[in-house]
Amino acid sequence: MPPVVTSPRLGKKVGIMQKPKGAVRAKSGCYTCRIRRKKCDEKRINGHEDGPCETCYRLKLECLGFGAKRPDWLRENSRVSAIRDRIKAHLAAQGMIKGHAGSGARSNVQEEFLRLSDPRDDDMMYRTGGSSSSTEGSPAREHSVDDDGPYGGTHHRLSMTTSAMRERDGMYDQGYSYFPPHSDIHSRSHSPAAGSSVYDLEPADFSLIPYRTDMESPAIRSSFSKNNLYGDNPQLYIIDELPDEPFDLAKSVSHFYPSEQIPYELLNNSMREYVNNVVKIQYLLGDRDILPIMIWDAIKMHRDSHEAVNLLARAYYGRQNDNQYSVLQDINVISTISSLKGSLQLKAHFTADDAMTALHIVSLYLFDGGRGKWSEFLFFASRYVKTVLEKPEFYHNYPAALEAASAKDQFVVKTTIWFDVLASVTTQQPPVLLTYIRELFRPNRSWVGNPTTYSMLSPMGCENTVVWALAETAELSYWKRRHETQGDLSVRELVKRVQDIEMHLQPGPRPQRPGGDVDTWSRFVASEIFRTSTKLFLKSVESGDFPYVSEVQDCVLETYNAIMEFPAALMTVKSAVVRSTVFGIFICGSLTDNHDMRRVLYNHLLQNSGHEGVGNCTTVSSLLDTMWRERDAGPLNLPVRWREYLNHAQILLV
């Protein structure tokens, strides 16, 4: 008779070492279930490897992620007990614990998921930098970092670095998150609004940057790193020609908190003042009375707008204290941008505030020099423009749709169109919204009833006709290059198309000298720069990028004179005009071999870049200097390669 094998179950009953009551039952499973001392099913939502477990999702609890060992911030028994008590209270309120009836009138928080990384818990507010969990992460999670799908699907990618940071903190990719997008709290807690916040937060340990009590910036105390943040994914957040330094994960801050935990009603007068400062340099020639109110209302009611403006604040105030500060090299900023991208990507229907959020992120790239993946967010804004202009009640009458739109919708449409037109110069592709631009702005357009009143002079400082001409020139440049490649370019058709555009770029009447209204004159000066530089762009398409062609030389001189013409009464807003017309300065400087002109334009950019230190003036001047050095070192009978340089650098000339 074979020996009887004792089952593991019986052996466990008679064993000497029995598990004490209340101990963690398993070392696998997510941290949330282990804190609850309950079994975790370890199944991810919809099979996503980086998603929360189904147990936490069913119980409406934040899944704190997986790992062999607890992260540092969960190793204190008092903190674990506090989290366990919150979970019990939440489940009891939901009627999920036997013997505890659910509350009759549940609050909004009770109806939603319980966030366990709540920034209102003072003892959990600031976690120390460095490693927050064991490096013995789940193999499935490590594998998922390498195998994420490309951008454009339901799930948006983080870079390797950001994904690794979330893994170390027990979080999961925001693309699968059942919470609203997360962001860091540091920039907000140090913003001008934080002084009156009921939380009154101070960091317990902030090892990356020394704490300074005399610091005025709300952003300089962020977790800033000059290291490379982009890991092994070269397609995400590429900034060309930056030093490829190794990223030291151990020196990074690895904490992320729900952004909506700071109530919007706590935004106070100091926050309003800060919004005014940001808007003032974000849309330099816009309506200074309407725009701040519009953005202020959005950040009070719209979570993503609040997050995006908060990033702009970090860039703005960071540059006040350090003109070398790069907000796009802050790991928390990268995380928030990824979260906002995921949030926008998953929306079936866009609102004006969603589009404003996207435009804010485009502005963030501009604040940081104009380089980066701004095109992804410009695409989101373009989607909403199509929604506004394609309303069925207007039967494809785009001018009527824009006239009937709200002030916010008009602003979104005009701003997105302007960004789209100038982006086409960089990408060397036709504007995405070209069909709408032609219907809205083409000259000699007929209409029934009253003429249209919308104008691109505010907020862009460019006349409607010039916007149309610039868009058509960008498309013509693409058309010429395509037919040259195919070997079937018709010079006659090219010349005819150039003439059709050029006839609408003649100088118009000058306004009265500025009296009390400096804005009118400043917009005129800007519009003249755009008119002359668009004509220069057009001639370079017709004759090629050769500085010694007479038509090109004439247009260079005309553009140069428009750039340098500043009435004495306009000197107070000179910086705003210069930063709004970087496109004209760039193309004028690119297509001249006159060293005196180059020097003046170069200094003009740098000296009028503004005391705020934000914007793309420095980046553009550096690109010009690089082009000039290459140009001067080679034969002068070759075309200027300004298009290749601009496209490679992916600088948005707004």
XYZ file of C-alpha atoms in Angstrom:
654
model
C 0.000 0.000 0.000
C 1.510 3.343 -1.049
C 2.231 5.874 1.674
C -0.455 8.429 2.370
C 0.549 11.901 1.278
C -0.533 14.609 3.642
C -2.265 17.437 1.789
C -0.840 20.922 2.096
C -4.139 22.061 3.537
C -3.949 19.561 6.414
C -0.294 20.318 6.932
C -1.070 23.986 7.257
C -3.655 23.296 9.942
C -1.297 21.333 12.133
C 1.780 23.446 11.480
C 3.452 25.205 14.355
C 3.814 28.574 12.591
C 0.324 29.836 11.915
C -0.410 33.171 10.323
C -1.453 35.648 12.999
C -4.869 37.142 12.661
C -4.966 40.217 10.518
C -1.639 39.660 8.768
C -1.183 40.173 5.057
C -2.307 36.974 3.395
C -0.244 37.162 0.235
C 2.894 38.719 -1.091
C 1.521 38.903 -4.637
C -1.452 41.113 -5.392
C -1.686 44.892 -5.415
C -0.703 47.119 -2.502
C -4.312 48.191 -1.940
C -5.571 44.639 -1.445
C -2.593 43.820 0.742
C -3.335 46.840 2.911
C -6.932 45.599 3.175
C -5.576 42.125 4.057
C -7.741 40.651 1.336
C -6.965 38.448 -1.622
C -6.307 40.270 -4.872
C -7.528 38.675 -8.084
C -4.452 40.147 -9.839
C -6.496 40.555 -13.012
C -6.078 43.874 -14.792
C -8.993 45.842 -16.220
C -9.641 44.857 -19.850
C -6.439 42.845 -19.760
C -4.240 45.957 -19.784
C -0.959 45.091 -18.140
C -0.547 48.548 -16.633
C -4.136 48.900 -15.484
C -5.670 48.551 -12.006
C -6.767 45.204 -10.646
C -10.401 44.231 -11.083
C -10.896 43.931 -7.324
C -10.024 47.579 -6.739
C -12.080 48.642 -9.729
C -15.130 46.750 -8.470
C -14.777 48.260 -4.994
C -14.099 51.745 -6.410
C -10.677 51.960 -4.795
C -7.473 53.381 -6.169
C -5.182 50.515 -7.082
C -1.755 51.412 -5.743
C 0.035 49.047 -8.093
C 2.047 45.859 -7.771
C 5.480 44.934 -6.490
C 7.318 42.475 -4.280
C 7.950 45.035 -1.563
C 6.031 48.016 -0.319
C 7.177 51.408 -1.567
C 8.899 53.577 1.031
C 5.861 55.734 1.696
C 3.801 52.665 2.668
C 6.286 51.256 5.152
C 5.072 53.306 8.096
C 2.452 51.368 10.048
C 0.578 54.515 11.032
C 0.140 55.500 7.411
C -0.985 52.020 6.398
C -3.495 52.002 9.255
C -4.824 55.384 8.180
C -5.291 54.151 4.623
C -6.976 50.976 5.867
C -9.403 53.040 7.959
C -10.258 55.201 4.964
C -10.918 52.106 2.879
C -13.210 50.660 5.545
C -15.129 53.911 5.841
C -15.491 54.116 2.081
C -16.714 50.528 1.730
C -19.104 50.959 4.636
C -20.540 54.090 3.060
C -21.029 52.149 -0.158
C -22.855 49.366 1.717
C -20.140 46.855 0.850
C -19.439 45.667 4.391
C -21.852 43.287 6.063
C -23.625 44.878 8.968
C -22.988 48.406 7.671
C -25.765 50.007 5.678
C -24.762 52.333 2.876
C -25.332 56.018 3.492
C -28.583 57.289 2.128
C -27.249 60.452 0.527
C -23.751 59.720 -0.637
C -21.403 62.553 -1.390
C -19.715 62.982 -4.740
C -16.502 61.539 -3.328
C -18.336 58.454 -2.086
C -19.940 57.919 -5.446
C -16.572 58.048 -7.177
C -13.396 56.078 -6.626
C -11.581 56.495 -3.367
C -8.202 58.059 -3.985
C -5.679 56.734 -1.541
C -2.888 59.117 -2.573
C -4.975 62.069 -1.393
C -2.831 65.230 -1.094
C -5.031 66.472 1.730
C -3.430 63.882 3.998
C -0.593 65.919 5.426
C 1.495 62.910 6.323
C 1.290 61.649 2.749
C 1.767 64.936 1.010
C 5.475 64.931 0.285
C 7.287 61.708 -0.237
C 11.033 61.700 -0.303
C 12.867 61.472 -3.579
C 14.666 58.383 -4.686
C 13.497 54.836 -4.839
C 10.028 54.275 -3.505
C 9.758 50.574 -4.139
C 11.851 47.549 -4.778
C 13.531 47.147 -8.092
C 12.090 43.653 -8.160
C 9.070 44.871 -10.046
C 6.530 42.654 -11.656
C 7.887 41.095 -14.842
C 4.595 41.821 -16.519
C 4.963 45.524 -15.794
C 8.535 45.608 -16.984
C 7.483 43.879 -20.154
C 4.624 46.287 -20.701
C 6.945 49.277 -20.730
C 8.704 47.927 -23.785
C 5.619 46.703 -25.600
C 3.265 49.668 -25.364
C 1.548 50.534 -28.607
C 2.439 53.648 -30.587
C 0.740 56.965 -30.029
C -2.592 57.224 -31.740
C -4.482 54.300 -30.227
C -6.733 54.209 -27.206
C -3.754 54.058 -24.912
C -1.263 56.913 -24.946
C 2.390 56.214 -24.253
C 4.618 57.605 -21.622
C 8.308 57.633 -22.230
C 10.350 54.832 -20.725
C 11.472 57.129 -17.959
C 7.987 58.245 -16.997
C 6.620 54.730 -17.086
C 9.451 53.567 -14.910
C 8.801 56.363 -12.482
C 5.176 55.353 -12.154
C 6.146 51.737 -11.719
C 8.443 52.622 -8.881
C 5.645 54.478 -7.192
C 3.093 51.737 -7.668
C 1.071 53.749 -10.136
C -0.035 52.737 -13.591
C -0.210 54.395 -16.946
C -2.820 57.124 -17.103
C -4.149 55.787 -20.369
C -5.784 52.935 -18.438
C -6.599 54.922 -15.356
C -10.137 55.112 -14.134
C -9.243 58.314 -12.324
C -9.015 61.758 -13.895
C -5.501 62.673 -15.058
C -2.937 63.085 -12.311
C -0.347 65.746 -11.832
C 2.200 66.861 -9.326
C 1.105 69.185 -6.551
C 4.433 70.895 -5.978
C 4.058 73.644 -8.533
C 0.559 74.358 -7.316
C 1.462 74.356 -3.665
C 4.160 76.929 -4.340
C 2.088 79.056 -6.684
C 0.882 82.538 -5.731
C -2.448 81.026 -4.747
C -0.929 78.671 -2.226
C -0.428 81.293 0.442
C -4.112 81.404 1.231
C -4.772 77.724 0.770
C -6.341 75.943 3.709
C -3.751 73.209 3.322
C -0.727 75.443 3.975
C 1.657 72.794 2.732
C 5.401 72.723 3.193
C 7.675 69.925 1.965
C 9.072 67.629 4.589
C 11.922 66.497 2.404
C 12.744 68.007 -0.935
C 16.250 66.875 -1.675
C 16.530 67.787 -5.327
C 16.439 71.561 -4.923
C 17.350 73.469 -1.762
C 14.439 75.124 -0.062
C 14.683 78.916 -0.115
C 12.351 81.123 1.846
C 13.139 84.211 -0.215
C 12.181 82.678 -3.518
C 9.385 84.388 -5.443
C 8.935 81.824 -8.151
C 6.110 79.303 -7.796
C 7.879 76.984 -10.191
C 11.557 77.062 -9.359
C 11.046 74.732 -6.409
C 9.804 72.017 -8.732
C 11.516 68.694 -9.123
C 13.760 69.939 -11.903
C 16.344 67.867 -13.658
C 18.522 68.739 -16.622
C 18.956 65.102 -17.480
C 17.525 63.349 -20.502
C 13.943 62.304 -19.775
C 13.068 60.411 -22.871
C 14.423 56.959 -22.206
C 14.398 54.487 -25.080
C 11.467 56.025 -26.928
C 12.930 58.532 -29.406
C 9.536 59.410 -30.850
C 8.060 60.938 -27.736
C 8.900 64.504 -26.667
C 11.913 64.823 -28.928
C 13.842 68.042 -28.554
C 16.586 68.063 -31.161
C 20.201 68.829 -30.397
C 19.870 68.621 -26.650
C 22.701 66.819 -24.857
C 22.002 63.118 -24.478
C 22.851 62.761 -20.809
C 22.114 59.593 -18.847
C 19.010 59.768 -16.725
C 19.625 58.960 -13.075
C 16.377 57.443 -11.880
C 17.499 57.324 -8.282
C 17.726 61.116 -8.158
C 14.227 61.681 -9.474
C 11.049 62.459 -7.648
C 8.556 59.656 -8.142
C 5.254 60.876 -6.851
C 2.033 61.733 -8.615
C -1.160 63.014 -7.083
C -4.708 63.557 -8.290
C -4.935 67.073 -9.662
C -8.531 67.742 -8.704
C -7.893 67.484 -4.970
C -7.242 71.231 -4.678
C -10.765 72.676 -4.931
C -11.193 75.271 -7.619
C -12.991 77.596 -5.215
C -9.665 78.093 -3.436
C -8.283 79.927 -6.456
C -8.008 83.482 -5.192
C -6.995 86.937 -6.239
C -3.309 86.078 -6.355
C -4.084 83.220 -8.742
C -6.115 85.613 -10.882
C -3.153 87.979 -11.011
C -0.933 85.140 -12.074
C -3.390 84.185 -14.817
C -3.285 87.770 -16.040
C 0.504 87.632 -16.209
C 0.493 84.412 -18.203
C -2.189 85.536 -20.658
C -0.433 88.848 -21.169
C 2.565 87.110 -22.725
C 0.715 84.092 -24.113
C -1.422 86.129 -26.521
C 0.541 89.329 -26.819
C -1.781 91.107 -29.239
C -5.063 89.707 -27.939
C -7.855 91.450 -26.081
C -6.453 92.065 -22.614
C -9.907 92.506 -21.107
C -11.629 89.391 -22.439
C -8.874 86.761 -22.516
C -7.999 86.702 -18.790
C -11.676 86.355 -17.875
C -12.121 83.570 -20.405
C -9.166 81.590 -19.104
C -10.004 82.320 -15.473
C -13.515 80.922 -15.909
C -12.109 77.818 -17.593
C -9.633 76.938 -14.862
C -12.341 77.248 -12.217
C -14.660 74.828 -13.982
C -12.437 72.611 -16.120
C -9.850 70.337 -14.542
C -7.611 69.937 -17.592
C -7.549 73.686 -18.211
C -6.476 74.172 -14.619
C -3.645 71.676 -15.065
C -2.494 73.224 -18.345
C -2.452 76.788 -17.031
C -0.606 75.542 -13.990
C 2.125 74.221 -16.285
C 2.298 77.586 -18.016
C 2.761 79.184 -14.630
C 5.623 76.856 -13.854
C 7.329 77.760 -17.123
C 6.665 81.465 -16.631
C 7.862 81.789 -13.061
C 10.687 79.314 -13.569
C 12.171 81.520 -16.271
C 11.834 84.564 -14.007
C 14.382 83.079 -11.643
C 16.536 81.174 -14.114
C 16.566 81.990 -17.817
C 17.993 78.522 -18.491
C 15.075 76.790 -16.771
C 13.444 74.209 -19.049
C 10.011 73.157 -17.893
C 9.984 70.286 -20.390
C 12.822 68.601 -18.527
C 10.809 68.326 -15.330
C 9.592 64.757 -14.830
C 6.380 65.946 -13.172
C 5.632 68.214 -16.121
C 6.238 65.366 -18.546
C 3.820 63.243 -16.532
C 1.139 65.923 -16.540
C 1.503 66.504 -20.279
C 1.094 62.769 -20.850
C -1.970 62.697 -18.631
C -3.538 65.631 -20.453
C -2.795 64.030 -23.795
C -4.438 60.819 -22.661
C -7.439 62.701 -21.327
C -7.931 64.563 -24.615
C -7.305 61.476 -26.685
C -10.060 59.522 -24.968
C -12.723 62.202 -25.395
C -15.396 61.392 -27.940
C -16.660 64.981 -28.017
C -14.563 68.078 -27.467
C -15.623 71.234 -25.676
C -14.183 74.722 -26.015
C -12.336 74.209 -22.736
C -10.821 70.971 -24.046
C -9.540 72.866 -27.071
C -8.253 75.658 -24.826
C -6.370 73.040 -22.822
C -4.685 71.819 -25.993
C -3.770 75.380 -26.980
C -2.309 75.972 -23.525
C 0.027 73.018 -24.015
C 1.047 74.354 -27.425
C 1.827 77.619 -25.642
C 3.811 75.661 -23.067
C 6.116 74.415 -25.812
C 6.376 77.980 -27.083
C 7.226 79.229 -23.608
C 10.014 76.657 -23.480
C 11.524 77.659 -26.812
C 9.028 76.426 -29.398
C 10.484 72.947 -29.857
C 8.827 69.637 -29.120
C 5.680 67.665 -29.850
C 3.346 70.641 -30.011
C 1.727 69.212 -33.165
C -0.046 66.509 -31.156
C -1.966 69.086 -29.139
C -2.574 71.320 -32.135
C -4.331 68.343 -33.696
C -6.722 68.180 -30.729
C -7.597 71.864 -31.080
C -8.141 71.408 -34.825
C -10.730 68.744 -34.108
C -12.795 71.224 -32.151
C -12.479 73.885 -34.857
C -14.083 71.478 -37.300
C -16.880 70.846 -34.801
C -17.626 74.569 -34.475
C -17.536 75.324 -38.191
C -19.355 72.185 -39.315
C -22.494 72.708 -37.250
C -25.304 71.290 -39.368
C -27.594 74.302 -38.963
C -25.184 76.406 -41.051
C -24.982 73.992 -44.010
C -21.205 74.368 -44.483
C -21.431 78.147 -44.334
C -18.264 78.509 -42.280
C -18.300 82.322 -42.051
C -21.854 82.230 -40.692
C -20.890 79.537 -38.200
C -17.948 81.602 -36.952
C -20.028 84.774 -36.732
C -22.630 82.963 -34.625
C -20.064 81.305 -32.363
C -19.485 82.355 -28.776
C -16.532 84.568 -27.892
C -14.635 81.564 -26.573
C -15.327 79.491 -29.679
C -14.244 82.362 -31.900
C -11.024 82.698 -29.967
C -10.320 78.960 -30.203
C -11.043 78.886 -33.933
C -8.900 81.912 -34.755
C -6.003 80.881 -32.530
C -5.971 77.318 -33.831
C -6.092 78.487 -37.435
C -3.168 80.819 -36.823
C -1.105 78.122 -35.155
C -2.010 75.733 -37.967
C -0.891 78.146 -40.683
C 2.487 78.837 -39.093
C 2.902 75.163 -38.223
C 2.601 74.347 -41.927
C 5.715 76.443 -42.572
C 7.601 74.241 -40.119
C 6.144 70.888 -41.172
C 6.229 71.777 -44.908
C 2.762 70.311 -45.274
C -0.454 72.105 -46.258
C -2.383 73.558 -43.318
C -4.755 71.022 -41.822
C -7.564 73.591 -41.805
C -6.903 74.953 -45.301
C -10.446 74.238 -46.531
C -11.904 76.359 -43.744
C -9.265 79.078 -44.129
C -10.174 79.520 -47.773
C -13.853 79.922 -46.990
C -13.291 82.224 -44.025
C -10.549 84.541 -45.271
C -10.167 84.448 -49.021
C -10.337 87.924 -50.614
C -13.261 89.084 -52.727
C -15.481 86.520 -51.061
C -19.163 87.125 -51.710
C -21.820 86.908 -49.023
C -25.529 87.319 -48.452
C -26.647 89.796 -45.801
C -24.248 91.713 -43.579
C -20.492 91.334 -44.143
C -18.506 89.329 -41.632
C -16.971 91.100 -38.658
C -14.450 88.545 -37.377
C -10.833 89.613 -37.637
C -7.478 87.943 -37.090
C -5.927 91.218 -35.978
C -6.968 90.168 -32.491
C -5.438 88.079 -31.084
C -2.811 87.486 -33.794
C -2.032 90.901 -35.264
C -2.519 89.682 -38.826
C -5.120 90.735 -41.385
C -7.546 88.133 -42.688
C -6.237 88.391 -46.241
C -2.646 87.862 -45.114
C -3.669 84.768 -43.140
C -5.213 83.398 -46.313
C -2.144 84.326 -48.393
C 0.252 82.711 -45.918
C -1.809 79.510 -45.876
C -1.965 79.426 -49.672
C 1.781 80.039 -49.922
C 2.494 77.162 -47.554
C 0.283 74.914 -49.668
C 1.925 76.190 -52.863
C 5.355 75.386 -51.450
C 4.223 71.829 -50.820
C 2.637 71.644 -54.280
C 5.832 72.801 -56.004
C 8.032 70.375 -54.087
C 5.700 67.468 -54.841
C 5.627 68.176 -58.590
C 9.382 68.730 -58.682
C 9.798 65.293 -57.153
C 7.415 63.786 -59.695
C 9.148 65.617 -62.568
C 5.986 67.299 -63.854
C 6.220 70.844 -62.447
C 4.510 73.408 -64.671
C 6.359 76.715 -64.295
C 3.505 78.542 -65.994
C 0.989 77.265 -63.468
C 3.396 78.066 -60.637
C 3.792 81.668 -61.805
C 0.034 82.057 -62.228
C -0.663 80.799 -58.726
C 2.004 83.112 -57.311
C 0.407 86.085 -59.065
C -3.045 85.180 -57.742
C -1.693 85.359 -54.203
C 0.679 88.302 -54.625
C -2.011 90.665 -55.876
C -3.561 90.568 -52.398
C -0.318 91.374 -50.587
C -0.024 94.987 -51.655
C 0.332 97.624 -48.895
C -2.908 98.986 -47.495
C -3.868 102.262 -45.795
C -2.027 103.183 -42.619
C -4.042 103.864 -39.458
C -3.830 107.069 -37.503
C -0.826 107.572 -35.279
C -1.505 106.042 -31.864
C -3.195 108.276 -29.389
C -4.825 106.496 -26.505
C -5.079 103.208 -28.413
C -1.609 101.728 -28.734
C -3.060 98.291 -29.499
C -4.386 99.432 -32.879
C -0.991 100.684 -33.970
C 0.910 97.697 -32.607
C -1.387 95.321 -34.493
C -0.818 97.323 -37.652
C 2.966 97.099 -37.273
C 2.658 93.348 -36.717
C 0.351 92.969 -39.711
C 2.850 94.819 -41.921
C 5.598 92.433 -40.865
C 3.370 89.470 -41.677
C 2.335 90.964 -45.022
C 5.871 91.655 -46.190
C 7.307 88.389 -44.857
C 4.499 86.399 -46.503
C 5.371 88.100 -49.777
C 9.017 87.155 -49.208
C 7.978 83.559 -48.536
C 5.933 83.585 -51.734
C 8.853 84.863 -53.821
C 11.142 82.221 -52.357
C 8.654 79.587 -53.481
C 8.541 81.072 -56.965
C 12.266 81.703 -57.505
C 13.869 79.398 -54.961
C 15.708 80.193 -51.735
C 18.429 82.265 -53.382
C 19.316 85.529 -51.607
C 20.738 87.134 -54.776
C 17.545 86.893 -56.847
C 16.368 90.483 -57.302
C 12.749 89.799 -56.325
C 13.916 88.041 -53.168
C 16.284 90.905 -52.329
C 13.504 93.468 -52.767
C 11.195 91.524 -50.468
C 13.955 91.066 -47.887
C 14.490 94.836 -47.773
C 10.746 95.502 -47.524
C 10.395 93.005 -44.679
C 13.466 94.364 -42.908
C 12.074 97.903 -43.008
C 8.735 96.709 -41.635
C 10.505 94.899 -38.798
C 12.621 97.884 -37.817
C 9.870 100.513 -38.061
C 8.741 101.261 -34.532
C 7.163 104.630 -33.772
C 8.332 106.235 -30.544
C 4.856 105.900 -29.055
C 5.044 102.136 -29.569
C 8.253 101.442 -27.673
C 6.351 100.247 -24.590
C 4.934 97.311 -26.556
C 7.907 96.711 -28.836
C 8.759 93.436 -27.139
C 5.226 92.120 -27.657
C 5.339 92.920 -31.358
C 8.769 91.326 -31.807
C 7.781 88.110 -30.054
C 4.573 87.926 -32.096
C 6.378 88.297 -35.422
C 9.223 85.805 -35.071
C 8.210 84.221 -38.377
C 8.964 87.418 -40.298
C 12.287 87.972 -38.557
C 13.336 84.378 -39.176
C 12.584 84.274 -42.893
C 14.086 87.728 -43.432
C 17.286 86.728 -41.665
C 17.400 83.402 -43.482
C 17.260 84.882 -46.981
C 19.872 87.604 -46.666
C 23.639 87.417 -46.921
C 23.979 91.005 -45.728
C 25.980 90.722 -42.516
C 24.799 94.079 -41.182
C 21.168 93.046 -41.591
C 21.873 89.724 -39.939
C 23.529 91.365 -36.939
C 20.676 93.843 -36.482
C 18.004 91.143 -36.746
C 19.885 88.863 -34.360
C 20.200 91.592 -31.730
C 16.619 92.665 -32.388
C 15.412 89.207 -31.420
C 17.514 88.887 -28.297
C 17.057 92.423 -26.990
C 13.277 92.286 -27.325
C 12.653 88.757 -26.125
C 11.068 90.187 -22.966
C 12.154 90.224 -19.352
C 9.948 87.188 -18.701
C 12.469 84.974 -20.491
C 9.810 82.793 -22.129
C 9.218 82.280 -25.821
C 11.136 81.164 -28.872
C 13.247 84.265 -29.611
C 16.417 82.730 -28.203
C 15.803 79.414 -29.966
C 15.176 81.117 -33.306
C 18.221 83.372 -32.984
C 20.353 80.311 -32.256
C 18.959 78.540 -35.319
C 19.712 81.583 -37.484
C 23.268 81.704 -36.190
C 23.755 78.026 -37.044
C 22.408 78.544 -40.564
C 24.553 81.605 -41.164
C 27.727 79.815 -40.125
C 26.995 76.964 -42.517
C 26.020 79.387 -45.261
C 29.179 81.463 -44.943
C 31.371 78.362 -44.968
C 30.032 77.137 -48.330
C 29.492 78.449 -51.849
C 27.003 81.327 -52.035
C 25.366 80.124 -55.249
C 23.524 77.380 -53.386
C 20.000 77.838 -51.997
C 19.556 78.563 -48.306
C 18.394 75.462 -46.474
C 16.161 77.294 -44.005
C 13.248 74.925 -44.586
C 15.329 71.870 -43.718
C 16.715 73.512 -40.609
C 13.292 74.612 -39.435
C 11.677 71.265 -40.122
C 14.467 69.388 -38.375
C 14.280 71.601 -35.290
C 10.441 71.494 -35.275
C 10.239 75.064 -34.007
C 6.804 76.647 -34.117
C 7.281 80.241 -35.330
C 4.417 81.767 -33.343
